[in-house]
Coordinates of C-alpha atoms in Angstrom, one line a residue:
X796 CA -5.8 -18.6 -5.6
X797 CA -5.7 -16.3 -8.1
X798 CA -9.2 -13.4 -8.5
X799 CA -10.8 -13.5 -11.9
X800 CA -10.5 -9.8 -12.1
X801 CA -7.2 -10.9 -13.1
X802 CA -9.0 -11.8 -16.4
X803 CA -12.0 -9.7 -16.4
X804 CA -10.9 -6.2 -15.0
X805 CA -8.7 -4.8 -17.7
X806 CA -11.5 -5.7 -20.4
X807 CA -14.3 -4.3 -17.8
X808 CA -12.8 -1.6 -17.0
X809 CA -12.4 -0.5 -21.0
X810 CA -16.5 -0.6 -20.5
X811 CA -17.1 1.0 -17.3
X812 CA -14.8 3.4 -16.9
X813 CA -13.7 4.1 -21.2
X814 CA -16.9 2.8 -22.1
X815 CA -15.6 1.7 -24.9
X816 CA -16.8 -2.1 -26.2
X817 CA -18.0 -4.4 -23.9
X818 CA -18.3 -7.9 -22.9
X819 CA -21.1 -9.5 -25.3
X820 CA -22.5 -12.4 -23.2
X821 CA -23.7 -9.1 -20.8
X822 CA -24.5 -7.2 -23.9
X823 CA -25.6 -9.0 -26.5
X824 CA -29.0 -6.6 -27.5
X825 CA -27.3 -3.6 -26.9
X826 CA -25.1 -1.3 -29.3
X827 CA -21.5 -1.7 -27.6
X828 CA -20.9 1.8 -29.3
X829 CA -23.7 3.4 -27.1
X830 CA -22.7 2.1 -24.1
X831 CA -23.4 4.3 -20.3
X832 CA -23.2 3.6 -16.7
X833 CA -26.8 4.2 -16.8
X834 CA -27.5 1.5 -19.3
X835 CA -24.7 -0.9 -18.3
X836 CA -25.7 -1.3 -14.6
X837 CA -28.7 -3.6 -15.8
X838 CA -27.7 -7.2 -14.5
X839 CA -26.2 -9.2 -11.5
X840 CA -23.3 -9.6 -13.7
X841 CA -23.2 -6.1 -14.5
X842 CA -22.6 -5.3 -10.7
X843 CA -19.9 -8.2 -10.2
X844 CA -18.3 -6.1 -13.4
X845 CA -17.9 -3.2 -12.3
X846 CA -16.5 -3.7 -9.0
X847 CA -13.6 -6.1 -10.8
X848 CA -13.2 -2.9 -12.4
X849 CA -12.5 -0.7 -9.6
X850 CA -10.0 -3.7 -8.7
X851 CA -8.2 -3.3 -11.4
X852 CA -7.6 0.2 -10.7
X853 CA -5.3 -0.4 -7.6
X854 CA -3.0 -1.0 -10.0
X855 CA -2.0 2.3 -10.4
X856 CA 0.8 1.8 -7.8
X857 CA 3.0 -0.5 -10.1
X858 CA 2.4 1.4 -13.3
X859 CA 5.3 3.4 -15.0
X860 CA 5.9 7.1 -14.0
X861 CA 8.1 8.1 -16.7
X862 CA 12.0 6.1 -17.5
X863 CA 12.8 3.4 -15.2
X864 CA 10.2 4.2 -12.1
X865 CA 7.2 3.1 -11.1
X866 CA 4.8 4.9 -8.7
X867 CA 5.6 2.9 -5.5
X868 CA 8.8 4.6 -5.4
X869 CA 7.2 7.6 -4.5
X870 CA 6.7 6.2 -1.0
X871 CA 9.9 5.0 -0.5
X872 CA 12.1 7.6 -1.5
X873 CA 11.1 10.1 1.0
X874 CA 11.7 7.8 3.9
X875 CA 15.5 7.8 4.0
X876 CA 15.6 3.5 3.7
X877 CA 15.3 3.9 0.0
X878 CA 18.1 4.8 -2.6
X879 CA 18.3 4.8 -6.4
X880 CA 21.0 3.1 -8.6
X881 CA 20.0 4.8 -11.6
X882 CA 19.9 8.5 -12.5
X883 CA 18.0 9.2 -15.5
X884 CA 14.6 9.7 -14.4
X885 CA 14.5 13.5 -12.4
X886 CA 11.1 13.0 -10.9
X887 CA 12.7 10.3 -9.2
X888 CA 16.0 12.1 -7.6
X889 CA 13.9 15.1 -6.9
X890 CA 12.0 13.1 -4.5
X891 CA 14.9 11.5 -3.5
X892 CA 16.5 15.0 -2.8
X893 CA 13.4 16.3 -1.2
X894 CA 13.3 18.8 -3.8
X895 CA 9.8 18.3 -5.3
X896 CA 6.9 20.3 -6.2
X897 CA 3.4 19.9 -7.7
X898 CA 5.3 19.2 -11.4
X899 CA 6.3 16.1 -10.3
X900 CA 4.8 13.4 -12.4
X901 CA 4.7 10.9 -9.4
X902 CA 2.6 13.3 -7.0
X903 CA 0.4 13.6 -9.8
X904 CA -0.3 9.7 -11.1
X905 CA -0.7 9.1 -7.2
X906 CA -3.7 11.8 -7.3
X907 CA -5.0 10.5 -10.9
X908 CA -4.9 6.9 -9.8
X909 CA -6.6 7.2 -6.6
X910 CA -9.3 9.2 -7.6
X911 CA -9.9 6.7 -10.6
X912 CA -10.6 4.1 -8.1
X913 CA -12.9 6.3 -6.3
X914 CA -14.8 7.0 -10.0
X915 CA -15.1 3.4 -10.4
X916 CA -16.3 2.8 -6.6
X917 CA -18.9 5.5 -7.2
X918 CA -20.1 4.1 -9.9
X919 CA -20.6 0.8 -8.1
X920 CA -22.2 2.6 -4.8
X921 CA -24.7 4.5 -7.1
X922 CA -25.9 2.0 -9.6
X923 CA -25.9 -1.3 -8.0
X924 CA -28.4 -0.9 -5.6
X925 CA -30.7 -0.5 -8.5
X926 CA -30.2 -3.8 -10.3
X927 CA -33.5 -5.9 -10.1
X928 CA -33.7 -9.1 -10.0
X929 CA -30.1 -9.7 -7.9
X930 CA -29.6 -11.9 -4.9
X931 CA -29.5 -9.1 -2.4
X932 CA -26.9 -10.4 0.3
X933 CA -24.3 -10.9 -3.4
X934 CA -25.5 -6.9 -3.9
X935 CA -24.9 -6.1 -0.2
X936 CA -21.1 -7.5 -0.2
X937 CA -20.5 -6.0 -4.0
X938 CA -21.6 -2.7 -2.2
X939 CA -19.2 -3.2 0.9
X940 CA -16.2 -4.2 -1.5
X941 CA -16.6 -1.0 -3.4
X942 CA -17.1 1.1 0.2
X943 CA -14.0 -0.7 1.4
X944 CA -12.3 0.3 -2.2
X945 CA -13.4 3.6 -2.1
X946 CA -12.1 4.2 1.9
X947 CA -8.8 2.6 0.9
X948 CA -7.9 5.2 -1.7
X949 CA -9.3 8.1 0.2
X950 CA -6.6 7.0 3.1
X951 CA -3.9 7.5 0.9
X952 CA -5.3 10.1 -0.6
X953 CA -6.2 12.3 3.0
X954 CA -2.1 11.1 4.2
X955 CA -0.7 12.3 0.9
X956 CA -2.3 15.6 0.1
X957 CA -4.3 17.2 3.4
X958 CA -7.6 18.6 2.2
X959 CA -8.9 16.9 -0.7
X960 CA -12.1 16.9 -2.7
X961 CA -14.7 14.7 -1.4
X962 CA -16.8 13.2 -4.2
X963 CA -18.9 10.1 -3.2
X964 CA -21.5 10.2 -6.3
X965 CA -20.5 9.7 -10.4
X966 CA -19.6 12.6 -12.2
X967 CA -20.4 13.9 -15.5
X968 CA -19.4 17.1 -16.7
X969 CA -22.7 18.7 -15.7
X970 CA -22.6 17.9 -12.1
X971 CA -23.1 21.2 -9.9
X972 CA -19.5 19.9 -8.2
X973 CA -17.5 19.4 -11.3
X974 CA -15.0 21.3 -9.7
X975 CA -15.3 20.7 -6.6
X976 CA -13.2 22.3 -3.5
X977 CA -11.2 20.5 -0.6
X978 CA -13.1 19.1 1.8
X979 CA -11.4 19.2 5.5
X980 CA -9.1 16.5 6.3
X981 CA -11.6 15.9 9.1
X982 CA -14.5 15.6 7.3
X983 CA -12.7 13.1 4.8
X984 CA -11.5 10.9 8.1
X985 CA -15.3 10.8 8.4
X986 CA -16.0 9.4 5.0
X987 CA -13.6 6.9 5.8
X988 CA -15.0 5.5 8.6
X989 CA -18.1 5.6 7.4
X990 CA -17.7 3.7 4.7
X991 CA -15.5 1.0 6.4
X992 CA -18.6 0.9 8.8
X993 CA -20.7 -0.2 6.5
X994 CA -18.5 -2.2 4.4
X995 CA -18.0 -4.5 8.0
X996 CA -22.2 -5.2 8.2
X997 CA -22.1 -6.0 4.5
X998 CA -21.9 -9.3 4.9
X999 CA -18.3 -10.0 4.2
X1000 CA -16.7 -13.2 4.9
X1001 CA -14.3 -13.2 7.5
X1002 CA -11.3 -14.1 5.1
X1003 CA -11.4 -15.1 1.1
X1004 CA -8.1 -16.5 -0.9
X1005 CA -9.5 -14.6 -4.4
X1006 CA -8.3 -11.3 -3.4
X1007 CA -11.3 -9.4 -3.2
X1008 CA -12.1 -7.6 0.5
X1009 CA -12.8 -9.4 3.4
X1010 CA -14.2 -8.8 6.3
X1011 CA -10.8 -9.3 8.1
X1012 CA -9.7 -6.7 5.6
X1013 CA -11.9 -4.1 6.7
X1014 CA -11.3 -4.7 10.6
X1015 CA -7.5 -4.3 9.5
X1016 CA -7.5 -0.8 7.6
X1017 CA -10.1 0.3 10.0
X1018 CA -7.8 -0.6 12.8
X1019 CA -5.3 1.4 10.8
X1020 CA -7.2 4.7 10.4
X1021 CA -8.1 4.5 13.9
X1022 CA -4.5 4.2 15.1
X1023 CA -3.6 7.2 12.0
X1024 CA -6.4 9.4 13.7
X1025 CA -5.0 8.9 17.1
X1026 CA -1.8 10.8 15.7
X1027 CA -1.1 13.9 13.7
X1028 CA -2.7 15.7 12.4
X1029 CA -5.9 15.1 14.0
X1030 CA -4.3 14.1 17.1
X1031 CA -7.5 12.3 18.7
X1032 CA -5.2 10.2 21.3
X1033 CA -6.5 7.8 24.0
X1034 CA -9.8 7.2 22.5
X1035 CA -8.9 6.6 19.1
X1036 CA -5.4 4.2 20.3
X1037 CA -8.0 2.2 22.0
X1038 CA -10.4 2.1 18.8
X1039 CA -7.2 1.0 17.1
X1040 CA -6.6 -1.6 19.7
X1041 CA -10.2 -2.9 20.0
X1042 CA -10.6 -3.2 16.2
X1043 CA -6.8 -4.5 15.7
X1044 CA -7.8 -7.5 18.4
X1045 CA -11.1 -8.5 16.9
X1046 CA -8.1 -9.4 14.0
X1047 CA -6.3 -11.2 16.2
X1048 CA -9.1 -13.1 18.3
X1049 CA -10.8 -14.5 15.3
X1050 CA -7.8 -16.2 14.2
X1051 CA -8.2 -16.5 10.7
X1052 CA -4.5 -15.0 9.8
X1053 CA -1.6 -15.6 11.6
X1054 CA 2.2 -15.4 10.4
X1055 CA 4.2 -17.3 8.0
X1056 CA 7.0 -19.5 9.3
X1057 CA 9.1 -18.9 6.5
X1058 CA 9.9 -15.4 5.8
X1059 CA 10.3 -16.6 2.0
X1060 CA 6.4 -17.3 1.8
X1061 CA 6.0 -13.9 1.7
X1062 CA 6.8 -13.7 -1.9
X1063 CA 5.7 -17.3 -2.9
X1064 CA 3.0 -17.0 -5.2
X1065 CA 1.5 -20.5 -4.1
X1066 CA 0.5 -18.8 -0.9
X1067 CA -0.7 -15.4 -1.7
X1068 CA -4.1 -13.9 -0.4
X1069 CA -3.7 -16.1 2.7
X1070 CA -2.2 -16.9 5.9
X1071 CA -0.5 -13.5 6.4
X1072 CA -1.5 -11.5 3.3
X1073 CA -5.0 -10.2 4.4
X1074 CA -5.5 -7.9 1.1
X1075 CA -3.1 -8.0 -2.0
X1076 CA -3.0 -5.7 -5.0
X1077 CA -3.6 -8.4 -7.7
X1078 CA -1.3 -9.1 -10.8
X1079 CA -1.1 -11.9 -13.4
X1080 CA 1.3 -12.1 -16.3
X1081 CA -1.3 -13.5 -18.8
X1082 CA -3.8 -10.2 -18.0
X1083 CA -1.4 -7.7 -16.0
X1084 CA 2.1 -8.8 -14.9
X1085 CA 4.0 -7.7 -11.8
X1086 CA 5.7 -4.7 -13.1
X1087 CA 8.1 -3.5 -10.2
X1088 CA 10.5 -6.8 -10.2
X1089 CA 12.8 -5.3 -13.0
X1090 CA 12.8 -1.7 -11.0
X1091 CA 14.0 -4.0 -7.5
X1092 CA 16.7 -5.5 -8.9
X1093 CA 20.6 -4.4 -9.1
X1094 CA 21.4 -2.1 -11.6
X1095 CA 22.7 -4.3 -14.5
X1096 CA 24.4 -6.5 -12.3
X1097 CA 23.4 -9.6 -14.7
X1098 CA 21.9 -12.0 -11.8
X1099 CA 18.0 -12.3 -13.7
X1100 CA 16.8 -13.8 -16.9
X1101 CA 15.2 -10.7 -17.5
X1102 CA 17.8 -8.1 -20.1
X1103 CA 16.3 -5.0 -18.3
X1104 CA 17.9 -4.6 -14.5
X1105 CA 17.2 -0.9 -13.3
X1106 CA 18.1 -0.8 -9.8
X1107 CA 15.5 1.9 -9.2
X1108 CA 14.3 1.3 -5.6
X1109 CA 16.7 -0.4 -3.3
X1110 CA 18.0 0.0 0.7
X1111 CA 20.0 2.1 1.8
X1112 CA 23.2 0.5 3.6
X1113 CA 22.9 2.8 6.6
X1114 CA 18.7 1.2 6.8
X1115 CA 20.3 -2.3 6.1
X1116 CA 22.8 -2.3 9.0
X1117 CA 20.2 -0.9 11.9
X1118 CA 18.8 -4.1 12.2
X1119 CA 19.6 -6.3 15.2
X1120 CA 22.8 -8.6 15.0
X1121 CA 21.3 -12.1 14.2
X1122 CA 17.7 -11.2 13.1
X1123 CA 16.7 -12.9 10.0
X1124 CA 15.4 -10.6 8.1
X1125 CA 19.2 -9.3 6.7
X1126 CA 19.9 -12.9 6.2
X1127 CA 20.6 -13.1 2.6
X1128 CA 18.0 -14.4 0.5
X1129 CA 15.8 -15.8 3.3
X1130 CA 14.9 -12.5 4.8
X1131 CA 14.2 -9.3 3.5
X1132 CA 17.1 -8.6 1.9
X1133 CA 19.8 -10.4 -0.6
X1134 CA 23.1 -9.8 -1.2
X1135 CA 23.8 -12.0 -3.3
X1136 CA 22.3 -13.8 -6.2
X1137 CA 23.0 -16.1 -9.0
X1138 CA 24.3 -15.2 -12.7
X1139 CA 21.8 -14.7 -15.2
X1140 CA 19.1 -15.8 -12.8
X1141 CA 20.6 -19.1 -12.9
X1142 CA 24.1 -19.7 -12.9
X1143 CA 27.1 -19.5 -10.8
X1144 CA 26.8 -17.7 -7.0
X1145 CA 28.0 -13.7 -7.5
X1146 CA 28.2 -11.5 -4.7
X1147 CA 26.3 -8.1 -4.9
X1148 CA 28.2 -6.1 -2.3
X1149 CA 25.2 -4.3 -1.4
X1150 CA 21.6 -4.7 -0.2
X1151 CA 18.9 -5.0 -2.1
X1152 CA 15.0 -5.8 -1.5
X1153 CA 14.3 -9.7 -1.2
X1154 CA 11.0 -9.0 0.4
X1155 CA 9.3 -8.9 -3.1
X1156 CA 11.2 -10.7 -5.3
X1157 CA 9.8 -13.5 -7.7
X1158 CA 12.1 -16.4 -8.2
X1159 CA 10.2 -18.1 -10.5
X1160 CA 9.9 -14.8 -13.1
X1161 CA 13.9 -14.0 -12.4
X1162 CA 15.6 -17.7 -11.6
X1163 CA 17.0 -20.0 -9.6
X1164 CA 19.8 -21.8 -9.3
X1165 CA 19.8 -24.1 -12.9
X1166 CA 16.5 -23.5 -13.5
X1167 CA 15.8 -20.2 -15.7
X1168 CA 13.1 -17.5 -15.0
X1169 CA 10.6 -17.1 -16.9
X1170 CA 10.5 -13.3 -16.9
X1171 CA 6.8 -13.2 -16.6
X1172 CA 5.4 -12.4 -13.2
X1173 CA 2.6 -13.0 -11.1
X1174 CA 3.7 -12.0 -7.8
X1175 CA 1.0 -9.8 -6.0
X1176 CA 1.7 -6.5 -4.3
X1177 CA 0.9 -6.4 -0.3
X1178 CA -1.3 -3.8 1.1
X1179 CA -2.4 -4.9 4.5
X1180 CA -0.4 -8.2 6.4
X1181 CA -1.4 -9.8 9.5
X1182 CA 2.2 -8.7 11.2
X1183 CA 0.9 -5.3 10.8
X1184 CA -2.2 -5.9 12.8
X1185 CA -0.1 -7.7 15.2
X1186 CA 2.3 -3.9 16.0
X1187 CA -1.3 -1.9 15.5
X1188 CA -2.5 -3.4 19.0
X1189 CA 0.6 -3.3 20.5
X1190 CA 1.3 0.5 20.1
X1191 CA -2.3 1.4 20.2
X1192 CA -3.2 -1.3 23.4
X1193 CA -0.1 0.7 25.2
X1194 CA -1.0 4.3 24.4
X1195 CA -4.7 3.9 25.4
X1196 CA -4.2 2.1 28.9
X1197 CA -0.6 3.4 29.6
X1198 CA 1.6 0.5 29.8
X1199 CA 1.9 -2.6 27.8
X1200 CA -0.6 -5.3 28.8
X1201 CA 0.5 -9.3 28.2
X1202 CA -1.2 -9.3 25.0
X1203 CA 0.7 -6.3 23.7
X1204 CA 3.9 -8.3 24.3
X1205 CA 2.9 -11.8 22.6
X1206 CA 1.6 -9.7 19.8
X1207 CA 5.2 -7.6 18.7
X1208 CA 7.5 -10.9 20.2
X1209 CA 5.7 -12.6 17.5
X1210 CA 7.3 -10.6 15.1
X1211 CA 10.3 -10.6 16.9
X1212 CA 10.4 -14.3 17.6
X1213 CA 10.1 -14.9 13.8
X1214 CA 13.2 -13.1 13.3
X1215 CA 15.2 -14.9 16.1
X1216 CA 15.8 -12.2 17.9
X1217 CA 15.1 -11.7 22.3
X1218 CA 11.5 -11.6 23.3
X1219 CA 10.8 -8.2 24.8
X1220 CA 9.7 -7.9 28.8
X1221 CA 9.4 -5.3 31.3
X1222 CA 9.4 -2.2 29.4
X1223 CA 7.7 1.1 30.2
X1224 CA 5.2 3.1 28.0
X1225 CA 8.0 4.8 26.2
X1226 CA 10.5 2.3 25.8
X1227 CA 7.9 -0.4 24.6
X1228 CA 6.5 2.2 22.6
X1229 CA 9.6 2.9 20.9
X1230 CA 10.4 -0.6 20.4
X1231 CA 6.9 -1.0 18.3
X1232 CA 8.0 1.8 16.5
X1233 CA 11.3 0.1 15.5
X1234 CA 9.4 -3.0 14.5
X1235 CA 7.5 -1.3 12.2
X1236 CA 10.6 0.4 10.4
X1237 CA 11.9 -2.9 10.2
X1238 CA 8.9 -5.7 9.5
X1239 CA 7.0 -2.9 7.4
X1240 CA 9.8 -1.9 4.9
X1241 CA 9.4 -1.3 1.6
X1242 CA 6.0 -1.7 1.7
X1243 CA 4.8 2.2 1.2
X1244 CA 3.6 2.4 5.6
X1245 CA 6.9 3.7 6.7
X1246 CA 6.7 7.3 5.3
X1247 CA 3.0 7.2 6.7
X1248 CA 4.4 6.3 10.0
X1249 CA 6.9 9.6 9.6
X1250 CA 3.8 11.6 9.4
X1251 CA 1.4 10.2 11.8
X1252 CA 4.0 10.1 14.7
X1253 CA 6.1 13.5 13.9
X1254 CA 9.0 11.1 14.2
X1255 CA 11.7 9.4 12.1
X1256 CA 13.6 6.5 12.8
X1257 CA 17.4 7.3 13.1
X1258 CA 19.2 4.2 12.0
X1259 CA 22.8 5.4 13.9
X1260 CA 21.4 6.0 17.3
X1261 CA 18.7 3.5 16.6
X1262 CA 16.4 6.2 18.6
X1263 CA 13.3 8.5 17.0
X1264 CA 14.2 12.3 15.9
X1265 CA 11.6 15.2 15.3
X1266 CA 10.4 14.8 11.7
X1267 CA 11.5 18.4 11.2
X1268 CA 14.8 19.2 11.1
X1269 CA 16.1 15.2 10.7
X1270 CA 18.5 14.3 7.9
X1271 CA 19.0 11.8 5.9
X1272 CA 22.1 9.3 6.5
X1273 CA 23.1 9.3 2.8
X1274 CA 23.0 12.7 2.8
X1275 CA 23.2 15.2 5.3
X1276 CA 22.0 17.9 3.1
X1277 CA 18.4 16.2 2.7
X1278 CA 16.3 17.4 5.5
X1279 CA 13.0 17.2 6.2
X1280 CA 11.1 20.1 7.0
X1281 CA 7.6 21.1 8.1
X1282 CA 6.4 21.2 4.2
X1283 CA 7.4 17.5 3.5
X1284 CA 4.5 16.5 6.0
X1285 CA 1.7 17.2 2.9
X1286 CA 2.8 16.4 -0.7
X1287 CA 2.0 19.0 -3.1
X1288 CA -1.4 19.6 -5.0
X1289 CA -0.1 18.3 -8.8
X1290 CA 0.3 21.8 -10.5
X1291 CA -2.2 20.2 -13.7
X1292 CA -4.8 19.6 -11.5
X1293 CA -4.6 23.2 -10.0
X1294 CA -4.7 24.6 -13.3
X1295 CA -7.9 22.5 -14.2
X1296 CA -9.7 23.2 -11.3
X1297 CA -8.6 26.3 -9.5
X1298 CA -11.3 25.5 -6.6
X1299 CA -8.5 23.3 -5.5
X1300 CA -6.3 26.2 -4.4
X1301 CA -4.5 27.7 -2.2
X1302 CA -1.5 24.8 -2.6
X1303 CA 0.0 23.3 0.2
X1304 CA 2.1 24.9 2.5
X1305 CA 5.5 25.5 1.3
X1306 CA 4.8 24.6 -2.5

């Protein structure tokens, strides 16, 4: 089921955030031309607006970022699973190389994007309580969806850049914190929190299918930032692991998600914003269509109905091979991966002799075999799946009491069962800890954690040894010449935004 903001939030967001012309059955006395946040926020419908708005937003992470890229790669190609097949866009191979600063047009839509969801979730925060008449528990949840919004991009935005400006009210350019300074990384893991408190009392259901935040949603990333908090660089430990744990099993215990059978229902639009997809970024060809699918597939290798194959993001071999022999996630075209696929989208079997990411593709948009795509995708993006929840306990249960307890166990052999593979048992600390870890490099691929998990643990999956290296000073198996140093921890400050405000300075470390 699909969430009218599919409709609604590209032509509510023109009003709230633009306020340009807006929608005439809300406004049919007033002057479109005049429109304001303070004369907008007038009715119910007014409120349900403008948090479809905010919404829309999160759709930053599949817009363009210059030729052939979109701004999910920038989460992928600093992991060392990730490889390009095209070479024309610089931004791109500069991340790829490790070699990029506060210029880089990625680092700076990431920063743009995120904080255009927070203005849009401030808005919401600020002016909805005052709407009178309005069925108070409906303004209570619009509230908690835009708290959860607003927690969701400062997450990213704390992981990404350190220190970052923490602005919780609208702004207009005579606020006293126009430019504001950074606020510590601390104080914005607070703000986090806090708002994820509040957006679990707000009345929430437990679990919707139209996309918008559930409760299970905010259990989930709160269960997240606790487990991020126990690590670097706050480095809170036992009490936070078990914060991570307790929330992570409220998940669990309630039952309301549990995992697909089929690996391929992961991508089947039928079945999106349920069973295993707890929160989804939200597309729709008619309104906004899925605009990564073109960037996933093989560079020109003619197996979609769609003329433009970039082959911008896709595995590396050396990330492909490190999974176990026999687990089902390599199995072509019922895993995670495909190597091979059919002409045009439709025609004869070709091989691809290479990887490439199955995890997110849309059949029905690129083909299947004699039935012709239709080049128009709805395919939603994931942000938070129940198998993630399910390795949250088990490394957080472990770290806080010091072994693995039974639950721990069922939680990551239900991943591993999934993928066919032995049933762990009898593991110390460590070793089960390391064997979480390895579950997430491989059930979380390609879906923008793994760098986060880099960062968080100081450690990096080597795919050859199948152990964990120190973050600094590891190298990257297609290229021995890309290391990671202490820098690479923090993205850089984007140079523009520097510029504007210099109350943002000093940069990052290293930049």
């Amino acid at each position: 089921m699909k969430l009218n903001i599919k409709y609604t939030g590209k032509i509510l967001l023109i009003a709230l955030v633009a306020l340009g012309t807006g929608c005439k059955k809300f406004l049919a006395e007033q002057d479109p031309s005049n429109l304001s946040p303070d004369t907008y926020y007038t009715i119910p419908e007014h409120g349900e607006a403008g948090v479809a708005a905010a919404y829309a937003q999160t759709r930053f992470i599949g817009n363009g970022a210059g030729i052939f890229v979109a701004n999910f790669s920038m989460l992928e190609m600093v992991t060392g699973t990730a490889r390009t097949e095209t070479g024309q866009n610089s931004d791109l191979n500069n991340l790829l190389g490790l070699s990029f600063n506060g210029e880089n047009l990625l680092v700076r839509n990431w920063w743009a994007g995120l904080y255009n969801v927070i203005a849009q979730t401030n808005q919401v925060t600020d002016k909805v309580p005052g709407i009178s008449p309005m069925d108070e528990t409906r303004k209570a949840q619009i509230i908690g969806e835009a708290k959860f919004l607003r927690a969701w991009a400062y997450f990213y935005l704390v992981r990404l850049y350190g220190d970052v400006p923490l602005v919780t009210v609208p702004q207009t350019i005579n606020s006293p914190d126009f430019y504001p300074t950074r606020t510590s990384t601390e104080l914005i893991y607070k703000q986090i929190v806090d708002d994820l408190t509040a957006a679990e009392a707000a009345g929430l259901p437990w679990k919707v299918t139209s996309g918008t935040a559930s409760k299970g949603a905010v259990k989930s990333l709160l269960a997240k930032v606790y487990l991020t908090m126990a690590g670097q660089p706050l480095n809170k430990g036992a009490a936070y692991y078990k914060l991570a744990a307790d929330k992570s099993l409220e998940v669990i215990n309630n039952g309301s998600f549990k995992l697909f059978d089929s690996y391929g229902d992961l991508h089947n639009i039928k079945k999106e914003n349920d069973v295993e997809h707890i929160f989804e970024i939200q597309y729709l060809a008619t309104v906004a269509a899925n605009p990564m699918q073109q960037l996933l597939l093989p560079n020109f290798k003619d197996v979609s109905a769609y003329s433009d194959e970039v082959g911008s993001t896709v595995p590396t071999t050396e990330f492909y091979e490190s999974f176990e022999p026999g687990d089902l996630r390599t199995k072509d075209r019922e895993g995670f991966f495909y190597t091979s696929y059919y002409t045009g989208g439709n025609g004869a079997l070709k091989q691809l002799n290479a990887p490439y990411i199955y995890k997110h593709f849309d059949s029905l948009a690129h083909g299947t075999f004699e039935v012709k795509g239709t080049t128009q995708s709805d395919l939603n993006w994931p942000q938070i799946r129940y198998a993630e929840v399910l390795l949250i306990y088990a490394e957080a249960q472990n770290r806080a009491d010091g072994a693995p307890n039974a639950e721990a166990y069922a939680a990551v052999n239900k991943i591993r069962k999934r993928a066919l593979l032995t049933e762990l048992s009898g593991l110390g600390q460590t070793a089960f800890e390391e064997a979480v870890w390895r579950e997430r490099w491989h059930e979380l691929c390609y879906e923008g954690i793994t760098w986060f998990d880099m960062v968080r643990l100081r450690k990096v999956y080597n795919v050859k040894t199948q152990g964990f290296d120190n973050f600094v000073g590891h190298k990257f198996p297609a290229s021995q010449a890309t290391v990671l140093a202490e820098k690479h921890l923090l993205f850089p400050l984007p140079t523009v935004e520097v510029k504007n405000n210099p109350n943002l300075r000093p940069q990052n470390p290293g930049y």
